[in-house]
Amino acid sequence: MLIGELARRTGVSARLLRYYEEQGLLEAGRGSNGYRDYAEEAVTTVRQVRALLSAGLSTEVIRAVLPCARGELPEFDWCVDVRAILDRELAATDARIDDLRRGREVLAGYLTGS
């Protein structure tokens, strides 16, 4: 399918689809006319990428775990290192949340101390 069709079916702009391709998250063949040609599975791949981005993962991490993703949610086959990668990302997210909570407490203290 052409990029416009993939964009329509996934709700993701053609520009963003090209970015996913540049990041190694999405593959496209080329037709004789030079146009990108995506396989039917690209719809699922784009939906997986969107779900993983919404979980706060970087494109670098997504590139590492995407080969083990199954389904649009996605679920994972526990390939080598996938659990360790996701455990690291969860720990990093927890650390950011803790930092935000501390910052919030300081800000709240400023407001109650006035």
PDB file of C-alpha atoms in Angstrom, residues 12-112:
ATOM      1  CA  VAL A  12      -0.726   8.923  11.357  1.00  0.00           C
ATOM      2  CA  SER A  13       0.552  11.582   8.976  1.00  0.00           C
ATOM      3  CA  ALA A  14       2.737  10.645   6.026  1.00  0.00           C
ATOM      4  CA  ARG A  15       5.458  12.871   7.469  1.00  0.00           C
ATOM      5  CA  LEU A  16       5.434  10.888  10.726  1.00  0.00           C
ATOM      6  CA  LEU A  17       5.445   7.595   8.818  1.00  0.00           C
ATOM      7  CA  ARG A  18       8.585   8.738   6.986  1.00  0.00           C
ATOM      8  CA  TYR A  19      10.124   9.626  10.366  1.00  0.00           C
ATOM      9  CA  TYR A  20       9.316   6.131  11.692  1.00  0.00           C
ATOM     10  CA  GLU A  21      11.040   4.704   8.646  1.00  0.00           C
ATOM     11  CA  GLU A  22      14.115   6.903   9.224  1.00  0.00           C
ATOM     12  CA  GLN A  23      14.228   5.677  12.832  1.00  0.00           C
ATOM     13  CA  GLY A  24      14.181   2.030  11.733  1.00  0.00           C
ATOM     14  CA  LEU A  25      10.702   1.383  13.136  1.00  0.00           C
ATOM     15  CA  LEU A  26       8.917   0.831   9.844  1.00  0.00           C
ATOM     16  CA  GLU A  27      10.031  -0.745   6.587  1.00  0.00           C
ATOM     17  CA  ALA A  28       8.910   0.118   3.097  1.00  0.00           C
ATOM     18  CA  GLY A  29       9.784  -1.341  -0.230  1.00  0.00           C
ATOM     19  CA  ARG A  30       9.958   0.796  -3.341  1.00  0.00           C
ATOM     20  CA  GLY A  31       7.813   0.417  -6.401  1.00  0.00           C
ATOM     21  CA  SER A  32       9.217   0.819  -9.910  1.00  0.00           C
ATOM     22  CA  ASN A  33       8.042   4.432  -9.726  1.00  0.00           C
ATOM     23  CA  GLY A  34      10.132   5.014  -6.573  1.00  0.00           C
ATOM     24  CA  TYR A  35       7.086   5.335  -4.301  1.00  0.00           C
ATOM     25  CA  ARG A  36       7.124   3.717  -0.877  1.00  0.00           C
ATOM     26  CA  ASP A  37       5.221   0.439  -0.812  1.00  0.00           C
ATOM     27  CA  TYR A  38       4.153  -0.871   2.608  1.00  0.00           C
ATOM     28  CA  ALA A  39       3.078  -4.414   3.423  1.00  0.00           C
ATOM     29  CA  GLU A  40      -0.271  -5.034   5.118  1.00  0.00           C
ATOM     30  CA  GLU A  41       1.572  -5.696   8.418  1.00  0.00           C
ATOM     31  CA  ALA A  42       2.684  -2.058   8.458  1.00  0.00           C
ATOM     32  CA  VAL A  43      -0.729  -1.083   9.861  1.00  0.00           C
ATOM     33  CA  THR A  44      -0.101  -3.210  12.957  1.00  0.00           C
ATOM     34  CA  THR A  45       3.481  -1.996  13.231  1.00  0.00           C
ATOM     35  CA  VAL A  46       2.411   1.658  13.203  1.00  0.00           C
ATOM     36  CA  ARG A  47      -0.207   0.964  15.868  1.00  0.00           C
ATOM     37  CA  GLN A  48       2.411  -0.818  17.985  1.00  0.00           C
ATOM     38  CA  VAL A  49       4.790   2.125  17.636  1.00  0.00           C
ATOM     39  CA  ARG A  50       2.040   4.564  18.663  1.00  0.00           C
ATOM     40  CA  ALA A  51       1.160   2.446  21.719  1.00  0.00           C
ATOM     41  CA  LEU A  52       4.800   2.176  22.788  1.00  0.00           C
ATOM     42  CA  LEU A  53       5.360   5.910  22.288  1.00  0.00           C
ATOM     43  CA  SER A  54       2.306   6.609  24.446  1.00  0.00           C
ATOM     44  CA  ALA A  55       3.938   4.463  27.162  1.00  0.00           C
ATOM     45  CA  GLY A  56       6.810   6.939  27.134  1.00  0.00           C
ATOM     46  CA  LEU A  57       9.373   4.818  25.332  1.00  0.00           C
ATOM     47  CA  SER A  58      11.923   6.448  23.049  1.00  0.00           C
ATOM     48  CA  THR A  59      12.227   5.431  19.414  1.00  0.00           C
ATOM     49  CA  GLU A  60      15.582   3.845  20.296  1.00  0.00           C
ATOM     50  CA  VAL A  61      13.964   1.579  22.902  1.00  0.00           C
ATOM     51  CA  ILE A  62      11.031   0.857  20.592  1.00  0.00           C
ATOM     52  CA  ARG A  63      13.440  -0.217  17.858  1.00  0.00           C
ATOM     53  CA  ALA A  64      14.968  -2.711  20.327  1.00  0.00           C
ATOM     54  CA  VAL A  65      11.683  -4.219  21.529  1.00  0.00           C
ATOM     55  CA  LEU A  66       9.545  -3.994  18.381  1.00  0.00           C
ATOM     56  CA  PRO A  67      10.736  -7.314  16.903  1.00  0.00           C
ATOM     57  CA  CYS A  68       9.233  -9.062  19.937  1.00  0.00           C
ATOM     58  CA  ALA A  69       5.909  -7.178  19.887  1.00  0.00           C
ATOM     59  CA  ARG A  70       2.748  -9.015  18.888  1.00  0.00           C
ATOM     60  CA  GLY A  71      -0.659  -7.487  18.284  1.00  0.00           C
ATOM     61  CA  GLU A  72      -1.664  -3.861  18.309  1.00  0.00           C
ATOM     62  CA  LEU A  73      -1.620  -3.351  22.090  1.00  0.00           C
ATOM     63  CA  PRO A  74       1.146  -4.799  21.919  1.00  0.00           C
ATOM     64  CA  GLU A  75       1.943  -7.905  23.908  1.00  0.00           C
ATOM     65  CA  PHE A  76       5.471  -9.296  23.948  1.00  0.00           C
ATOM     66  CA  ASP A  77       7.198 -12.541  23.230  1.00  0.00           C
ATOM     67  CA  TRP A  78       9.900 -12.399  25.883  1.00  0.00           C
ATOM     68  CA  CYS A  79      12.829 -12.337  23.508  1.00  0.00           C
ATOM     69  CA  VAL A  80      16.342 -11.959  24.839  1.00  0.00           C
ATOM     70  CA  ASP A  81      16.755  -8.681  26.752  1.00  0.00           C
ATOM     71  CA  VAL A  82      13.200  -7.376  26.207  1.00  0.00           C
ATOM     72  CA  ARG A  83      12.224  -7.839  29.858  1.00  0.00           C
ATOM     73  CA  ALA A  84      15.474  -6.189  31.007  1.00  0.00           C
ATOM     74  CA  ILE A  85      14.929  -3.251  28.641  1.00  0.00           C
ATOM     75  CA  LEU A  86      11.356  -2.720  29.822  1.00  0.00           C
ATOM     76  CA  ASP A  87      12.410  -3.126  33.485  1.00  0.00           C
ATOM     77  CA  ARG A  88      15.026  -0.375  32.980  1.00  0.00           C
ATOM     78  CA  GLU A  89      12.470   1.905  31.337  1.00  0.00           C
ATOM     79  CA  LEU A  90       9.996   1.318  34.173  1.00  0.00           C
ATOM     80  CA  ALA A  91      12.665   2.137  36.774  1.00  0.00           C
ATOM     81  CA  ALA A  92      13.578   5.322  34.878  1.00  0.00           C
ATOM     82  CA  THR A  93       9.912   6.323  34.719  1.00  0.00           C
ATOM     83  CA  ASP A  94       9.519   5.712  38.453  1.00  0.00           C
ATOM     84  CA  ALA A  95      12.589   7.891  39.115  1.00  0.00           C
ATOM     85  CA  ARG A  96      11.126  10.717  37.001  1.00  0.00           C
ATOM     86  CA  ILE A  97       7.836  10.449  38.905  1.00  0.00           C
ATOM     87  CA  ASP A  98       9.689  10.645  42.221  1.00  0.00           C
ATOM     88  CA  ASP A  99      11.566  13.743  41.007  1.00  0.00           C
ATOM     89  CA  LEU A 100       8.302  15.357  39.935  1.00  0.00           C
ATOM     90  CA  ARG A 101       6.692  14.591  43.309  1.00  0.00           C
ATOM     91  CA  ARG A 102       9.630  16.174  45.137  1.00  0.00           C
ATOM     92  CA  GLY A 103       9.419  19.247  42.920  1.00  0.00           C
ATOM     93  CA  ARG A 104       5.693  19.458  43.499  1.00  0.00           C
ATOM     94  CA  GLU A 105       6.174  19.332  47.259  1.00  0.00           C
ATOM     95  CA  VAL A 106       8.664  22.198  47.072  1.00  0.00           C
ATOM     96  CA  LEU A 107       6.294  24.281  44.931  1.00  0.00           C
ATOM     97  CA  ALA A 108       3.382  23.529  47.242  1.00  0.00           C
ATOM     98  CA  GLY A 109       5.556  24.583  50.177  1.00  0.00           C
ATOM     99  CA  TYR A 110       6.221  27.927  48.521  1.00  0.00           C
ATOM    100  CA  LEU A 111       2.493  28.493  48.148  1.00  0.00           C
ATOM    101  CA  THR A 112       1.567  27.532  51.708  1.00  0.00           C
TER     102      THR A 112
END
